[in-house]
């Protein structure tokens, strides 16, 4: 086997599909037990023409994407804690950045390659460089896959491959996200659904955030953003009693907020899925090419999600890496990776810097004051305004 891909997310599967189309031997290793395992994590995302959509076009999957794309979900309102409408992007037939559920995108990509090309339930323990230049992968079950010419890490922020190319460690952003659904059977579903509309509602204030997003099946995903310590979820134990925690949010963190917003918190269901947000230091994106190893997506350059380009950039990474592999061939993979990295570094540094700036704007203690100033000082089409729109969109 020539190429091993770690991770069956959008980046890893995009690369796999592109290698499949070019008859390049590969195998994908994924820690999830099956494609169904992570189906309810995350919400939906917008794919952009020059990156995510471009990758799908190159992969011959754009028509499949169109079957699931939701153009009216581009509608979005940004509210202050008191319910004041700060910004409203109406859907008026725009076709640039349609939304798709993450699970639908994964299904499209999984189904685009032969089933035997993905090995599920394979948790990577270590990546081992060999004296002959090949690379081995050791898994937690004791199995070791040997002799790869190239291992591509597309397995996210805590990939075991990063240490082979850089000593940099992703840094905690100070923000923690919580997610819970509101389903059709919820007694508050109809009223909250009417308030939400076809797309998204985002509210920011005092370093906190409440967001809601429409899924393809009509259900609602609710997201809560809090400025808390890095290991808060583990150390505080608050999430062990979801109902009590909801009460605490309503009585303390969001006590002064409009009820039309806090009702999303009040009526969201079950336990919270939680994750802290991290970012790779932009200064770390300058490593020398290491033979046999390549990083794509969050494995290479995780960023806070505040400009809405994480998955798009990850799929763009895979598109560019595949193009270089096809160009230089399996006998010159080091050159292919080096050329890919040159392009990736500049894009990733720009993404991280813009994401950090947007995070500071959205989760400031005096938010939404700074966001209002940006809107007041920007004319339609201005880059700063576009960045802020994407920041709001990506925050869900």
Short mmCIF file of C-alpha atoms in Angstrom, two decimals, residues 7 23 35-36 38 48-50 57 103 117 123 157 209 221 223 247 268 313 334 363:
data_model
loop_
_atom_site.label_atom_id
_atom_site.label_comp_id
_atom_site.label_asym_id
_atom_site.label_seq_id
_atom_site.Cartn_x
_atom_site.Cartn_y
_atom_site.Cartn_z
CA UNK A 7 -9.13 10.03 9.51
CA UNK A 23 -5.68 5.00 -9.52
CA UNK A 35 -19.90 6.11 9.64
CA UNK A 36 -22.91 6.28 11.98
CA UNK A 38 -20.49 10.65 14.84
CA UNK A 48 -17.49 27.86 -0.56
CA UNK A 49 -17.02 27.93 -4.35
CA UNK A 50 -13.22 28.31 -4.38
CA UNK A 57 -16.16 19.32 -8.35
CA UNK A 103 -23.45 13.85 8.21
CA UNK A 117 -10.69 1.22 1.42
CA UNK A 123 -7.28 4.10 16.88
CA UNK A 157 -6.28 18.38 16.27
CA UNK A 209 -23.11 33.13 22.98
CA UNK A 221 -29.19 22.39 16.90
CA UNK A 223 -25.00 25.91 20.65
CA UNK A 247 -30.97 25.98 35.33
CA UNK A 268 -32.77 21.98 24.31
CA UNK A 313 -9.70 24.92 3.97
CA UNK A 334 8.65 14.35 -0.91
CA UNK A 363 -16.36 36.81 22.76
#
